[in-house]
Short mmCIF file of C-alpha atoms in Angstrom, two decimals:
data_model
loop_
_atom_site.label_atom_id
_atom_site.label_comp_id
_atom_site.label_asym_id
_atom_site.label_seq_id
_atom_site.Cartn_x
_atom_site.Cartn_y
_atom_site.Cartn_z
CA MET A 171 -5.36 1.13 29.27
CA ALA A 172 -3.10 0.99 26.15
CA ARG A 173 -0.24 -1.57 26.13
CA THR A 174 3.40 -1.03 25.70
CA ASP A 175 4.92 -4.44 24.44
CA GLU A 176 8.05 -3.37 22.78
CA PRO A 177 8.48 -4.47 19.20
CA PRO A 178 11.11 -7.10 18.32
CA ALA A 179 14.46 -6.22 19.12
CA ALA A 180 16.65 -5.45 15.95
CA SER A 181 18.81 -2.47 14.66
CA ASP A 182 17.15 0.74 14.13
CA ASP A 183 17.32 0.27 10.29
CA TRP A 184 15.45 -3.04 10.16
CA TRP A 185 12.80 -1.62 7.62
CA ARG A 186 15.82 -1.56 5.02
CA THR A 187 15.45 -5.13 3.98
CA ALA A 188 12.11 -5.89 5.45
CA VAL A 189 9.48 -7.97 3.86
CA ILE A 190 6.13 -6.46 5.00
CA TYR A 191 2.75 -8.31 4.41
CA GLU A 192 -0.24 -5.87 3.77
CA VAL A 193 -3.31 -7.13 5.40
CA TYR A 194 -6.80 -5.48 4.06
CA PRO A 195 -9.06 -6.48 7.10
CA ARG A 196 -12.50 -6.89 5.35
CA SER A 197 -10.90 -9.50 3.43
CA PHE A 198 -8.36 -11.45 5.64
CA ALA A 199 -10.14 -13.12 8.27
CA ASP A 200 -13.98 -12.88 9.61
CA SER A 201 -14.16 -14.05 13.37
CA THR A 202 -17.49 -12.98 14.31
CA GLY A 203 -19.39 -14.69 11.33
CA ASN A 204 -20.85 -11.39 10.04
CA GLY A 205 -19.06 -11.69 6.43
CA ILE A 206 -16.51 -9.29 7.23
CA GLY A 207 -12.98 -9.22 8.14
CA ASP A 208 -12.00 -8.20 11.31
CA LEU A 209 -8.89 -7.30 14.06
CA ARG A 210 -9.78 -10.52 15.85
CA GLY A 211 -9.48 -12.48 12.85
CA ILE A 212 -6.25 -11.09 11.87
CA ARG A 213 -5.21 -11.63 15.18
CA GLU A 214 -5.88 -15.49 14.68
CA ARG A 215 -4.18 -16.02 11.65
CA LEU A 216 -0.87 -13.99 12.61
CA PRO A 217 1.05 -17.48 13.26
CA TYR A 218 0.55 -17.91 9.15
CA ILE A 219 1.87 -14.44 8.25
CA ALA A 220 4.72 -15.44 10.56
CA SER A 221 5.19 -18.60 8.70
CA LEU A 222 6.06 -16.64 5.57
CA GLY A 223 9.02 -15.31 7.17
CA VAL A 224 8.02 -11.61 6.86
CA ASP A 225 9.04 -8.88 9.37
CA GLY A 226 5.50 -7.38 9.74
CA ILE A 227 2.56 -6.53 8.54
CA TRP A 228 0.68 -3.34 7.39
CA ILE A 229 -2.92 -2.96 7.98
CA THR A 230 -5.12 -0.81 5.93
CA PRO A 231 -7.52 1.63 7.71
CA PHE A 232 -9.81 -0.05 10.44
CA GLN A 233 -10.30 3.40 12.45
CA ARG A 234 -13.98 4.40 13.02
CA SER A 235 -15.48 5.17 9.64
CA PRO A 236 -19.08 5.48 7.58
CA GLN A 237 -17.12 3.10 5.63
CA VAL A 238 -18.08 4.95 2.03
CA ASP A 239 -14.79 4.35 0.84
CA GLN A 240 -13.80 1.08 2.83
CA GLY A 241 -12.68 3.08 5.70
CA TYR A 242 -10.62 5.49 3.82
CA ASP A 243 -13.18 8.07 5.07
CA VAL A 244 -12.11 8.49 8.78
CA SER A 245 -14.69 9.95 11.09
CA ASP A 246 -12.19 9.00 14.37
CA TYR A 247 -8.62 8.72 13.77
CA CYS A 248 -8.23 7.37 17.23
CA ASP A 249 -10.50 4.59 17.67
CA VAL A 250 -11.61 1.33 15.94
CA ASP A 251 -14.76 1.01 13.81
CA PRO A 252 -17.02 -1.34 15.64
CA LEU A 253 -17.10 -3.21 12.37
CA PHE A 254 -13.51 -4.30 12.87
CA GLY A 255 -13.44 -4.55 16.87
CA THR A 256 -12.23 -2.46 19.70
CA LEU A 257 -9.07 -0.71 20.94
CA ALA A 258 -8.53 -3.64 23.17
CA ASP A 259 -8.59 -5.70 20.05
CA VAL A 260 -5.66 -3.32 18.76
CA ASP A 261 -3.81 -3.96 21.97
CA ASP A 262 -3.98 -7.73 21.73
CA LEU A 263 -3.01 -7.92 17.94
CA LEU A 264 -0.06 -5.55 18.75
CA ALA A 265 0.98 -7.88 21.78
CA GLU A 266 0.52 -11.17 19.56
CA ALA A 267 2.45 -9.79 16.57
CA HIS A 268 5.38 -8.90 18.89
CA THR A 269 5.62 -12.02 20.54
CA LEU A 270 5.93 -13.63 16.78
CA GLY A 271 8.44 -11.24 15.93
CA LEU A 272 6.35 -9.22 13.60
CA ARG A 273 5.82 -5.33 13.55
CA VAL A 274 2.66 -3.43 12.64
CA LEU A 275 2.21 -0.65 10.62
CA VAL A 276 -1.11 0.88 10.62
CA ASP A 277 -2.75 3.42 7.77
CA ILE A 278 -3.18 6.84 8.53
CA VAL A 279 -5.19 9.42 5.92
CA PRO A 280 -4.19 12.94 6.41
CA ASN A 281 -5.50 14.21 2.98
CA HIS A 282 -9.10 14.05 3.83
CA ALA A 283 -11.59 12.99 6.64
CA SER A 284 -15.02 11.94 6.28
CA VAL A 285 -18.14 14.27 6.51
CA GLN A 286 -19.00 12.11 9.89
CA HIS A 287 -15.82 13.59 10.97
CA PRO A 288 -16.68 15.86 14.44
CA LEU A 289 -14.63 18.73 13.00
CA PHE A 290 -16.20 18.83 9.58
CA LYS A 291 -19.52 18.56 11.12
CA ASN A 292 -18.63 21.33 13.27
CA ALA A 293 -17.26 23.12 10.02
CA ALA A 294 -20.73 22.93 8.23
CA ALA A 295 -22.74 23.96 11.40
CA ALA A 296 -20.40 27.15 12.00
CA GLY A 297 -21.13 28.85 8.64
CA PRO A 298 -18.67 30.96 6.34
CA GLY A 299 -15.48 32.75 7.56
CA SER A 300 -15.51 30.69 10.83
CA PRO A 301 -12.29 29.13 12.16
CA GLU A 302 -14.13 25.82 11.98
CA ARG A 303 -14.47 25.89 8.49
CA ALA A 304 -11.18 26.97 8.01
CA MET A 305 -10.01 23.53 8.72
CA PHE A 306 -11.10 22.28 5.53
CA HIS A 307 -10.96 23.63 1.94
CA VAL A 308 -14.41 25.48 1.90
CA ALA A 309 -14.48 28.40 -0.62
CA ASP A 310 -17.32 30.58 -2.41
CA GLY A 311 -18.08 29.45 -5.87
CA VAL A 312 -18.25 31.55 -8.91
CA GLY A 313 -21.87 32.53 -8.95
CA ASP A 314 -23.45 29.17 -9.17
CA ARG A 315 -20.59 27.28 -10.11
CA ALA A 316 -17.76 25.57 -8.06
CA PRO A 317 -14.73 27.73 -7.23
CA ASN A 318 -12.52 25.94 -9.68
CA ASN A 319 -12.64 23.18 -12.35
CA TRP A 320 -10.79 20.59 -10.48
CA THR A 321 -12.12 17.15 -10.87
CA SER A 322 -12.28 13.98 -8.39
CA VAL A 323 -10.46 10.85 -8.43
CA PHE A 324 -13.68 8.94 -8.60
CA GLY A 325 -15.26 11.02 -11.16
CA GLY A 326 -17.07 14.15 -11.76
CA PRO A 327 -16.38 17.50 -10.01
CA ALA A 328 -14.17 18.00 -6.90
CA TRP A 329 -16.61 20.42 -5.26
CA HIS A 330 -19.88 19.98 -3.43
CA ARG A 331 -21.93 22.40 -1.43
CA VAL A 332 -21.59 22.68 1.96
CA TRP A 333 -25.42 23.04 2.53
CA PRO A 334 -26.94 22.28 -1.13
CA ASP A 335 -30.51 23.69 -0.01
CA SER A 336 -29.38 26.71 1.56
CA ALA A 337 -30.28 29.92 -0.16
CA THR A 338 -27.95 31.82 2.20
CA ASP A 339 -24.91 29.59 2.56
CA ARG A 340 -23.43 29.27 -0.84
CA GLN A 341 -19.93 27.88 0.22
CA TRP A 342 -18.30 24.48 -1.45
CA TYR A 343 -15.82 22.06 0.25
CA LEU A 344 -13.09 20.40 -1.64
CA HIS A 345 -13.05 16.83 -1.99
CA LEU A 346 -10.28 15.11 -4.21
CA PHE A 347 -11.92 11.63 -3.62
CA SER A 348 -15.53 10.95 -2.81
CA PRO A 349 -18.02 13.73 -1.87
CA ALA A 350 -17.85 12.18 1.81
CA GLN A 351 -14.34 12.83 2.03
CA PRO A 352 -13.70 16.25 2.41
CA ASP A 353 -9.87 17.60 2.10
CA TRP A 354 -8.16 18.92 4.98
CA ASN A 355 -6.69 22.44 4.99
CA TRP A 356 -3.14 21.82 5.57
CA ARG A 357 -2.25 25.55 5.16
CA ASN A 358 -3.99 25.88 8.69
CA PRO A 359 -1.45 25.06 11.52
CA ALA A 360 -4.57 23.66 13.27
CA VAL A 361 -4.60 20.55 11.06
CA ALA A 362 -0.79 19.94 11.56
CA ASP A 363 -1.32 20.37 15.53
CA TYR A 364 -4.44 18.10 15.05
CA PHE A 365 -2.44 15.30 13.27
CA ASP A 366 0.59 15.23 15.70
CA GLY A 367 -1.96 13.89 18.30
CA VAL A 368 -2.95 11.10 15.96
CA LEU A 369 0.60 10.16 15.26
CA ARG A 370 1.15 10.29 19.10
CA PHE A 371 -1.95 8.23 19.74
CA TRP A 372 -0.91 5.45 17.56
CA PHE A 373 2.84 5.44 18.54
CA ASP A 374 2.33 5.62 22.13
CA ARG A 375 -0.03 2.48 21.99
CA GLY A 376 3.08 0.57 20.50
CA VAL A 377 2.42 0.45 16.73
CA ASP A 378 6.01 0.19 14.84
CA GLY A 379 5.19 2.89 12.22
CA ILE A 380 2.38 4.27 9.67
CA ARG A 381 1.75 4.16 6.21
CA ILE A 382 0.41 7.68 4.82
CA ASP A 383 -2.16 7.34 2.46
CA VAL A 384 -1.70 9.78 -0.37
CA ALA A 385 1.30 11.46 0.78
CA HIS A 386 2.15 13.44 -1.96
CA GLY A 387 -1.13 15.11 -1.71
CA MET A 388 -2.74 17.39 1.27
CA PHE A 389 -1.15 20.87 0.10
CA LYS A 390 -2.97 22.19 -2.97
CA ALA A 391 -1.70 25.10 -4.87
CA GLU A 392 -1.91 28.57 -3.60
CA GLY A 393 -5.18 30.13 -4.52
CA MET A 394 -6.43 26.89 -5.96
CA PRO A 395 -6.53 28.10 -9.72
CA ASP A 396 -8.36 26.47 -12.66
CA ALA A 397 -6.29 23.26 -13.75
CA PRO A 398 -5.00 23.91 -17.27
CA ASP A 399 -6.05 20.57 -18.54
CA VAL A 400 -9.11 18.57 -17.24
CA PRO A 401 -9.27 15.09 -18.48
CA ALA A 402 -12.69 13.36 -19.70
CA VAL A 403 -11.35 10.36 -17.54
CA ALA A 404 -9.88 10.76 -14.08
CA ASP A 405 -6.46 9.28 -13.75
CA GLY A 406 -5.97 9.73 -10.10
CA LEU A 407 -4.20 12.39 -8.61
CA ARG A 408 -1.86 12.47 -11.85
CA SER A 409 -4.60 14.06 -13.80
CA ASN A 410 -3.98 17.46 -11.98
CA PRO A 411 -0.47 18.59 -10.80
CA LEU A 412 -2.10 21.61 -8.66
CA VAL A 413 -3.21 19.21 -5.97
CA THR A 414 -0.04 17.14 -5.21
CA ASP A 415 3.66 17.48 -4.82
CA GLN A 416 3.42 21.09 -3.07
CA GLU A 417 6.60 22.10 -1.59
CA PRO A 418 5.05 22.67 1.98
CA VAL A 419 4.34 19.02 2.15
CA HIS A 420 7.94 18.30 3.03
CA GLU A 421 7.82 20.31 6.12
CA VAL A 422 4.85 17.97 7.45
CA TYR A 423 7.17 15.03 6.83
CA ARG A 424 10.26 16.85 8.62
CA ARG A 425 7.94 17.39 11.81
CA TRP A 426 6.33 13.74 11.76
CA ARG A 427 10.15 12.37 11.34
CA ARG A 428 11.00 14.44 14.39
CA ILE A 429 8.20 12.94 16.22
CA ALA A 430 8.85 9.42 15.04
CA ASP A 431 12.46 9.72 16.19
CA GLN A 432 11.31 10.53 19.48
CA TYR A 433 10.41 6.92 20.41
CA GLU A 434 12.72 4.02 21.32
CA PRO A 435 12.97 2.35 19.00
CA ALA A 436 12.28 4.93 16.07
CA ARG A 437 8.72 4.51 14.63
CA LEU A 438 8.51 4.09 10.63
CA LEU A 439 7.04 6.49 8.28
CA VAL A 440 6.10 4.86 4.70
CA GLY A 441 4.50 7.16 2.04
CA GLU A 442 2.37 6.22 -0.75
CA VAL A 443 3.87 8.83 -3.21
CA ASN A 444 2.50 8.16 -6.48
CA LEU A 445 4.76 10.26 -8.36
CA GLU A 446 7.69 9.92 -10.99
CA PRO A 447 10.85 8.41 -9.39
CA ASP A 448 12.68 11.44 -9.38
CA ARG A 449 10.04 13.32 -7.48
CA ALA A 450 9.00 10.49 -5.25
CA ALA A 451 12.73 9.98 -4.00
CA ARG A 452 12.73 13.55 -2.59
CA TYR A 453 10.21 12.41 0.01
CA THR A 454 12.83 10.00 1.49
CA ARG A 455 15.47 12.56 1.97
CA PRO A 456 17.02 11.64 5.27
CA ASP A 457 14.99 14.19 7.67
CA GLU A 458 11.54 13.12 6.21
CA LEU A 459 9.85 9.66 5.38
CA HIS A 460 11.95 6.50 5.77
CA GLN A 461 10.37 4.94 2.55
CA ALA A 462 8.22 5.61 -0.38
CA PHE A 463 6.70 2.88 -2.67
CA ALA A 464 8.31 2.63 -5.99
CA PHE A 465 4.71 3.10 -7.85
CA ALA A 466 6.32 3.66 -11.33
CA PHE A 467 7.28 -0.27 -10.80
CA ALA A 468 4.00 -1.35 -9.36
CA ARG A 469 2.44 -0.07 -12.59
CA LEU A 470 4.27 -2.11 -14.91
CA GLU A 471 3.30 -4.70 -17.11
CA TRP A 472 5.18 -7.95 -18.06
CA ASN A 473 7.65 -5.94 -20.70
CA GLY A 474 11.83 -6.35 -20.12
CA ASP A 475 12.29 -2.99 -21.80
CA GLU A 476 10.00 -1.00 -19.25
CA TRP A 477 11.39 -2.95 -16.35
CA ALA A 478 14.72 -2.13 -17.22
CA ALA A 479 14.28 1.58 -17.76
CA VAL A 480 12.11 2.01 -14.73
CA GLY A 481 14.42 0.05 -12.75
CA GLU A 482 17.39 2.41 -13.90
CA ARG A 483 15.25 5.56 -13.26
CA LEU A 484 14.58 4.36 -9.67
CA GLU A 485 18.42 3.48 -9.47
CA ARG A 486 19.47 7.27 -10.54
CA ALA A 487 17.00 8.83 -8.15
CA ARG A 488 18.18 6.74 -5.37
CA ARG A 489 21.97 7.95 -6.09
CA THR A 490 20.51 11.86 -6.00
CA HIS A 491 18.50 11.53 -2.98
CA GLY A 492 20.25 8.48 -1.15
CA SER A 493 16.93 6.52 -0.64
CA ALA A 494 16.03 2.94 -1.60
CA PRO A 495 12.87 2.26 -3.15
CA SER A 496 10.13 -0.06 -1.41
CA TRP A 497 9.44 -2.57 -4.05
CA ALA A 498 5.66 -3.80 -4.49
CA LEU A 499 3.92 -4.88 -7.48
CA GLU A 500 0.34 -5.42 -5.84
CA ASN A 501 -2.16 -3.97 -3.24
CA HIS A 502 -5.51 -3.49 -2.67
CA ASP A 503 -5.93 -0.70 -5.25
CA LEU A 504 -4.01 -2.67 -8.07
CA VAL A 505 -5.16 -5.31 -10.72
CA ARG A 506 -3.38 -8.76 -9.40
CA THR A 507 -0.10 -9.57 -11.24
CA ALA A 508 -1.42 -13.06 -12.17
CA SER A 509 -4.24 -11.21 -14.29
CA ARG A 510 -2.04 -8.31 -15.33
CA PHE A 511 0.48 -10.13 -16.63
CA GLY A 512 -1.52 -12.18 -19.06
CA GLY A 513 -3.67 -14.39 -16.81
CA GLY A 514 -4.19 -18.23 -16.95
CA GLU A 515 -1.21 -20.41 -16.14
CA ARG A 516 1.25 -18.12 -17.99
CA GLY A 517 0.12 -15.12 -16.18
CA ALA A 518 0.69 -17.15 -12.98
CA ARG A 519 3.93 -18.12 -13.81
CA ARG A 520 4.95 -14.47 -14.37
CA ALA A 521 3.34 -13.46 -11.33
CA ALA A 522 5.52 -15.91 -9.20
CA ALA A 523 8.67 -14.96 -11.09
CA ALA A 524 7.91 -11.22 -10.61
CA VAL A 525 7.66 -11.43 -6.83
CA VAL A 526 10.54 -13.56 -6.56
CA ALA A 527 12.24 -10.92 -8.93
CA LEU A 528 11.33 -8.48 -6.18
CA LEU A 529 12.61 -10.41 -3.40
CA GLY A 530 16.18 -10.43 -5.01
CA LEU A 531 16.60 -6.80 -5.06
CA PRO A 532 18.03 -4.61 -2.72
CA GLY A 533 15.92 -2.56 -0.16
CA ALA A 534 12.31 -3.80 1.29
CA VAL A 535 9.39 -5.18 -0.19
CA TYR A 536 5.82 -5.28 0.10
CA LEU A 537 3.26 -8.22 -0.30
CA TYR A 538 -0.32 -7.77 -0.66
CA GLN A 539 -2.23 -10.78 1.15
CA GLY A 540 -2.74 -13.46 -1.26
CA GLN A 541 -0.05 -12.64 -3.50
CA GLU A 542 1.92 -15.33 -1.72
CA LEU A 543 -1.00 -17.71 -3.41
CA GLY A 544 -0.81 -16.25 -6.67
CA LEU A 545 -4.30 -14.85 -6.36
CA PRO A 546 -5.71 -13.87 -9.66
CA GLU A 547 -8.40 -10.81 -10.24
CA VAL A 548 -12.11 -11.90 -9.83
CA ASP A 549 -14.33 -10.35 -12.05
CA VAL A 550 -17.13 -9.03 -9.70
CA PRO A 551 -20.65 -9.27 -10.89
CA PRO A 552 -21.77 -5.51 -11.44
CA SER A 553 -24.52 -6.22 -8.83
CA ALA A 554 -22.02 -7.00 -6.05
CA ARG A 555 -19.71 -4.11 -6.83
CA VAL A 556 -19.14 -1.95 -3.72
CA ASP A 557 -16.07 0.20 -4.97
CA PRO A 558 -17.33 4.00 -5.11
CA ILE A 559 -15.11 4.21 -8.49
CA TRP A 560 -17.25 1.53 -9.90
CA VAL A 561 -20.42 3.51 -9.35
CA SER A 562 -18.91 6.91 -11.08
CA SER A 563 -16.46 5.42 -13.51
CA GLY A 564 -17.36 1.75 -14.50
CA THR A 565 -13.97 0.46 -13.02
CA GLY A 566 -13.11 -0.48 -9.63
CA ARG A 567 -10.85 -2.10 -7.13
CA ASP A 568 -13.18 -4.96 -5.88
CA GLY A 569 -11.45 -7.69 -8.12
CA ALA A 570 -8.18 -7.73 -5.90
CA ARG A 571 -10.21 -7.38 -2.45
CA ILE A 572 -12.15 -10.63 -2.49
CA PRO A 573 -11.64 -12.53 0.59
CA MET A 574 -8.79 -14.94 1.31
CA PRO A 575 -9.27 -18.39 0.49
CA TRP A 576 -8.27 -20.43 3.78
CA THR A 577 -9.53 -24.18 3.03
CA VAL A 578 -10.28 -25.90 -0.13
CA SER A 579 -13.91 -26.57 0.91
CA PRO A 580 -16.34 -23.65 -0.03
CA GLU A 581 -18.08 -23.96 3.40
CA LYS A 582 -17.64 -20.78 5.41
CA VAL A 583 -16.46 -19.18 2.38
CA ASN A 584 -13.21 -21.15 2.11
CA GLY A 585 -12.55 -20.65 5.47
CA PHE A 586 -12.64 -16.78 5.68
CA THR A 587 -15.54 -16.77 8.14
CA VAL A 588 -16.34 -18.75 11.26
CA ASN A 589 -20.13 -19.66 10.30
CA ASP A 590 -21.73 -21.78 7.68
CA GLY A 591 -24.23 -20.00 5.63
CA VAL A 592 -22.61 -16.79 5.31
CA THR A 593 -22.57 -14.34 2.41
CA ALA A 594 -19.15 -12.48 2.15
CA TRP A 595 -19.11 -8.71 1.62
CA LEU A 596 -17.59 -9.71 -1.87
CA PRO A 597 -18.60 -12.79 -3.42
CA THR A 598 -16.04 -15.55 -4.21
CA PRO A 599 -15.89 -17.39 -7.27
CA THR A 600 -16.65 -20.80 -7.77
CA GLY A 601 -13.48 -23.00 -7.24
CA TRP A 602 -11.75 -20.13 -5.19
CA GLY A 603 -10.48 -22.99 -3.04
CA SER A 604 -8.07 -24.29 -5.56
CA TRP A 605 -5.71 -21.33 -4.82
CA SER A 606 -6.59 -21.80 -0.96
CA VAL A 607 -3.65 -21.86 1.89
CA GLU A 608 -4.76 -25.39 3.00
CA ARG A 609 -4.29 -26.51 -0.70
CA GLN A 610 -0.97 -24.93 -1.28
CA GLU A 611 0.39 -26.10 1.80
CA ALA A 612 0.31 -29.50 1.09
CA ASP A 613 1.85 -28.96 -2.45
CA PRO A 614 5.65 -28.77 -2.48
CA HIS A 615 5.42 -27.17 -5.97
CA SER A 616 2.68 -24.70 -4.99
CA ASN A 617 3.18 -20.63 -5.22
CA LEU A 618 3.05 -20.29 -1.42
CA THR A 619 5.83 -22.90 -1.33
CA LEU A 620 7.88 -21.14 -3.66
CA VAL A 621 7.55 -17.74 -1.85
CA ARG A 622 8.44 -19.05 1.47
CA ALA A 623 11.47 -20.72 0.21
CA ALA A 624 12.44 -17.41 -1.44
CA ILE A 625 11.85 -15.34 1.64
CA ARG A 626 14.13 -17.79 3.47
CA CYS A 627 16.80 -17.66 1.01
CA ARG A 628 16.99 -13.86 1.09
CA GLU A 629 16.97 -13.90 4.56
CA SER A 630 19.92 -16.09 4.89
CA LEU A 631 21.83 -14.21 2.21
CA LEU A 632 21.18 -11.32 4.30
CA ARG A 633 22.08 -12.76 7.68
CA THR A 634 25.35 -14.09 6.39
CA GLY A 635 26.44 -11.03 5.01
CA ARG A 636 26.64 -12.35 1.25
CA ILE A 637 24.20 -9.38 -0.09
CA PRO A 638 24.64 -6.07 1.48
CA PRO A 639 21.40 -4.57 2.61
CA ASP A 640 21.56 -1.57 0.19
CA GLU A 641 24.02 -1.40 -2.68
CA PRO A 642 24.07 0.26 -6.26
CA VAL A 643 22.53 -1.89 -8.82
CA SER A 644 22.61 -1.82 -12.66
CA TRP A 645 19.93 -3.09 -15.04
CA ARG A 646 19.70 -4.09 -18.56
CA SER A 647 17.31 -5.47 -20.87
CA GLU A 648 18.53 -8.02 -23.74
CA PHE A 649 17.07 -8.67 -27.12
CA ASN A 650 16.16 -12.19 -26.22
CA GLY A 651 14.14 -11.17 -23.59
CA LEU A 652 16.43 -11.67 -20.49
CA VAL A 653 16.48 -8.84 -17.86
CA THR A 654 19.29 -8.61 -15.28
CA CYS A 655 19.39 -6.20 -12.28
CA ASP A 656 23.25 -6.80 -11.30
CA ARG A 657 23.95 -6.11 -7.15
CA GLU A 658 27.18 -4.62 -6.76
CA GLY A 659 27.90 -7.20 -4.37
CA GLY A 660 28.05 -9.87 -6.71
CA MET A 661 24.38 -11.25 -7.04
CA THR A 662 22.51 -10.77 -10.18
CA VAL A 663 18.61 -11.01 -10.58
CA ALA A 664 17.66 -12.71 -13.94
CA ILE A 665 14.35 -12.52 -15.30
CA ALA A 666 13.39 -14.35 -18.56
CA MET A 667 10.70 -12.02 -19.85
CA GLY A 668 10.68 -13.57 -23.64
CA ASP A 669 9.01 -16.41 -25.20
CA GLU A 670 12.07 -18.65 -25.51
CA PRO A 671 14.39 -20.24 -23.03
CA VAL A 672 17.44 -17.94 -22.60
CA PRO A 673 21.14 -18.82 -21.11
CA LEU A 674 21.40 -18.33 -17.42
CA PRO A 675 24.03 -15.59 -16.72
CA ASP A 676 27.65 -16.78 -15.75
CA GLY A 677 27.40 -17.78 -11.91
CA THR A 678 26.17 -19.95 -9.31
CA VAL A 679 22.36 -20.31 -9.08
CA LEU A 680 21.31 -19.49 -5.43
CA PHE A 681 17.45 -19.63 -6.14
CA ARG A 682 15.23 -20.14 -9.55
CA THR A 683 11.54 -20.60 -10.04
CA ASP A 684 11.57 -22.94 -13.12
CA GLY A 685 12.13 -25.78 -10.83
CA GLU A 686 15.11 -26.82 -13.47
CA THR A 687 18.75 -27.49 -13.10
CA ASP A 688 20.62 -26.83 -16.09
CA ALA A 689 21.89 -23.51 -17.41
CA VAL A 690 18.62 -22.43 -19.00
CA LEU A 691 16.17 -20.25 -17.93
CA ARG A 692 12.62 -20.91 -19.01
CA PRO A 693 10.44 -18.22 -20.33
CA ASP A 694 8.48 -16.46 -17.49
CA SER A 695 11.07 -17.19 -14.62
CA THR A 696 13.40 -15.56 -12.37
CA ALA A 697 16.89 -16.79 -10.95
CA TRP A 698 19.14 -15.21 -8.80
CA MET A 699 22.78 -16.02 -9.38
CA TRP A 700 26.00 -15.45 -7.73
CA ARG A 701 28.66 -14.01 -10.31
CA ARG A 702 32.05 -15.48 -10.64
CA ASN A 703 35.01 -13.32 -9.22
#
């Protein structure tokens, strides 16, 4: 019996200023001692997440899956993979999270399923021309070649034969990711009906919203023609405009918004929309998604001119479409900012300054587990890599998915698991405990202490009405490396992105990361200023 525990009481637009903590279940906490994180492990660590001051958590896929792509190949959207637990564990997690005042978002993967999904297995067995095959993109080839020249995100062609050894069934199925992930055919109304049921299943169970994987995908260009250019190296779905951002996808989100709004309180819809700002903003029009990640920001290096230029583009898109960005610099697919911003001590300072800068901007902020610790990217040995992208292209995402270090001691994988002598699903490097929660909670100058303090300051400013939840901003980059974002209500976020100290903008310091008290901001630091009237 599903529980119906209501989420924390708040206004219907709580999400506009929310800080959401992304949890990657495999790498968060292992309660069973098998070296893989699970739902019960998450539940047991919820008090820690709540102590950060965040408003909720987003949990990446834990549904039933063969785990070819670590859960993004779903074989049953309405069940839990035994690797992570049971539906009862979901109910317990929801109840505990709501008790702690945390909302819970779950991941839905509507672009593709698993080859082990019963509907795809039925499609394969049913044969060409069947209604079952019409649920997926299954097509005849051109002679012995695939239906078109599309390439997979994971490398190689985006088509595989349904039955490679058959002399009579010569059809191919589309997979924009791995061959284990066939794409749904969203031009078939039966697919939309099926996913209506998926959404209602999780909303009825009590989740507070969903994050939608590849939200700009789903529909492919009519007729699926050849792509004009086939890149030598795949660049995600950005390589092929024929497989993303097709106009019919917006009607899906209008339909989903109507479903989400039927609940009390309304459920949240968050999209992974990896498009340029002006295109991504269209997905958050008033009757579509509530939020879309600001991916143009997440791809930035430590460069003031680029930060200001992208910030202005996002602001122009917001003014056009009435939507606010959802800020993020890290997730389970991206290189950790401490490494992306230069590595070492300087990269760590920049990563801390960056996360505090985001927390000072209007809108919602998404933090990835371990970002509050300043975790760096890990160079995983090739023999230990498991990401399917690594197999096909020599690049991968494993380095950002290393298990969380909870304790200083390396025993029990730095507290990640409950048993001694367990090998985690990805190896932790020597000295990983120096980044641990245990060590940083004991250090008043740690990255964890800084992030907690910034979230508290942000919450106080919002609660007292000193900063409006959603207001116009203006960005600029100065010759001396100072980048500023002026909020209309009176607050300025200042980031020193050059090599020399810079004068602080006029005003009163509300928060700063460099630990100083004078009127100079040190390199690789952020300050929040209240401008003088």
